CSV table of C-alpha atoms in Angstrom, one decimal:
chain,number,residue,atom,x,y,z
A,1153,MET,CA,-18.0,1.7,17.4
A,1154,ALA,CA,-20.8,3.1,15.3
A,1155,GLU,CA,-18.3,5.8,13.9
A,1156,LEU,CA,-15.9,3.1,13.0
A,1157,VAL,CA,-18.6,1.2,11.1
A,1158,LYS,CA,-19.5,4.3,9.2
A,1159,LYS,CA,-15.9,4.9,8.1
A,1160,ILE,CA,-15.3,1.2,7.1
A,1161,ILE,CA,-18.8,0.4,5.4
A,1162,SER,CA,-19.8,2.6,2.6
A,1163,PRO,CA,-23.5,3.6,2.3
A,1164,VAL,CA,-25.5,1.6,-0.1
A,1165,THR,CA,-28.7,3.0,-1.8
A,1166,SER,CA,-31.7,0.8,-1.8
A,1167,GLN,CA,-31.6,0.5,-5.6
A,1168,ASN,CA,-27.9,-0.7,-5.5
A,1169,LEU,CA,-28.7,-3.2,-2.8
A,1170,LEU,CA,-31.8,-4.7,-4.6
A,1171,GLY,CA,-29.8,-4.9,-7.8
A,1172,THR,CA,-26.9,-6.7,-6.1
A,1173,LEU,CA,-29.2,-9.1,-4.3
A,1174,ALA,CA,-31.0,-9.8,-7.7
A,1175,ASN,CA,-27.6,-10.5,-9.4
A,1176,LEU,CA,-26.5,-12.8,-6.5
A,1177,LYS,CA,-29.7,-14.8,-7.0
A,1178,LEU,CA,-29.4,-15.0,-10.7
A,1179,ARG,CA,-25.9,-16.5,-10.1
A,1180,SER,CA,-27.4,-18.9,-7.5
A,1181,LEU,CA,-25.1,-17.5,-4.7
A,1182,ILE,CA,-28.0,-16.7,-2.5
A,1183,GLU,CA,-31.4,-18.2,-1.9
A,1184,CYS,CA,-34.7,-16.4,-1.1
A,1185,ASN,CA,-36.9,-17.7,1.6
A,1186,SER,CA,-39.6,-16.5,3.9
A,1187,ASP,CA,-37.1,-15.3,6.4
A,1188,GLY,CA,-35.0,-13.4,3.8
A,1189,PHE,CA,-31.9,-14.5,2.2
A,1190,THR,CA,-29.4,-17.4,2.9
A,1191,VAL,CA,-25.9,-17.7,1.4
A,1192,GLN,CA,-25.0,-21.0,-0.5
A,1193,ASN,CA,-22.7,-23.2,1.5
A,1194,ASP,CA,-20.0,-23.2,-1.4
A,1195,LEU,CA,-19.9,-19.3,-1.2
A,1196,LYS,CA,-19.5,-19.6,2.7
A,1197,GLU,CA,-16.7,-22.0,2.4
A,1198,TYR,CA,-15.0,-19.9,-0.3
A,1199,VAL,CA,-15.1,-16.8,1.8
A,1200,THR,CA,-13.9,-18.7,4.9
A,1201,VAL,CA,-11.0,-20.3,3.1
A,1202,ASN,CA,-10.0,-17.0,1.2
A,1203,LEU,CA,-10.1,-15.0,4.6
A,1204,ASN,CA,-8.2,-17.8,6.2
A,1205,HIS,CA,-5.4,-17.5,3.5
A,1206,ARG,CA,-5.3,-13.9,3.8
A,1207,LYS,CA,-4.9,-14.0,7.5
A,1208,GLN,CA,-2.0,-16.4,7.2
A,1209,ARG,CA,-0.2,-14.3,4.5
A,1210,PHE,CA,-0.7,-11.2,6.8
A,1211,LEU,CA,0.7,-13.2,9.9
A,1212,PHE,CA,3.6,-14.5,7.8
A,1213,PHE,CA,4.6,-11.0,6.4
A,1214,ASP,CA,4.2,-9.4,9.8
A,1215,LYS,CA,6.5,-11.9,11.4
A,1216,ILE,CA,9.1,-11.2,8.6
A,1217,THR,CA,8.7,-7.5,8.9
A,1218,LYS,CA,9.3,-7.6,12.6
A,1219,TYR,CA,12.4,-9.9,12.1
A,1220,ILE,CA,13.8,-7.4,9.5
A,1221,ILE,CA,13.2,-4.4,11.9
A,1222,GLU,CA,14.9,-6.2,14.8
A,1223,TRP,CA,17.8,-7.4,12.6
A,1224,HIS,CA,18.2,-3.9,11.0
A,1225,GLY,CA,18.3,-2.6,14.7
A,1226,ARG,CA,20.9,-5.1,15.8
A,1227,LYS,CA,23.0,-4.4,12.7
A,1228,TYR,CA,23.1,-0.6,13.0
A,1229,GLY,CA,22.9,-0.5,16.8
A,1230,ALA,CA,19.6,1.3,16.8
């Protein structure tokens, strides 16, 4: 699992991370508190809705692709 995470998540320098957090704070997308950072509810909702739409599109195109492959197999006897 750790190897998979290394491949998916690119390493970030501390300077880059701090700069990104500062920019998010300036845009009011995160809040700082004694425990660290929290994400604004609007941002959470946007990300959730966006991921849900992407998932629905993926599932839709996956079904279409499977149907086309099955149809192609029946048509050409494969």
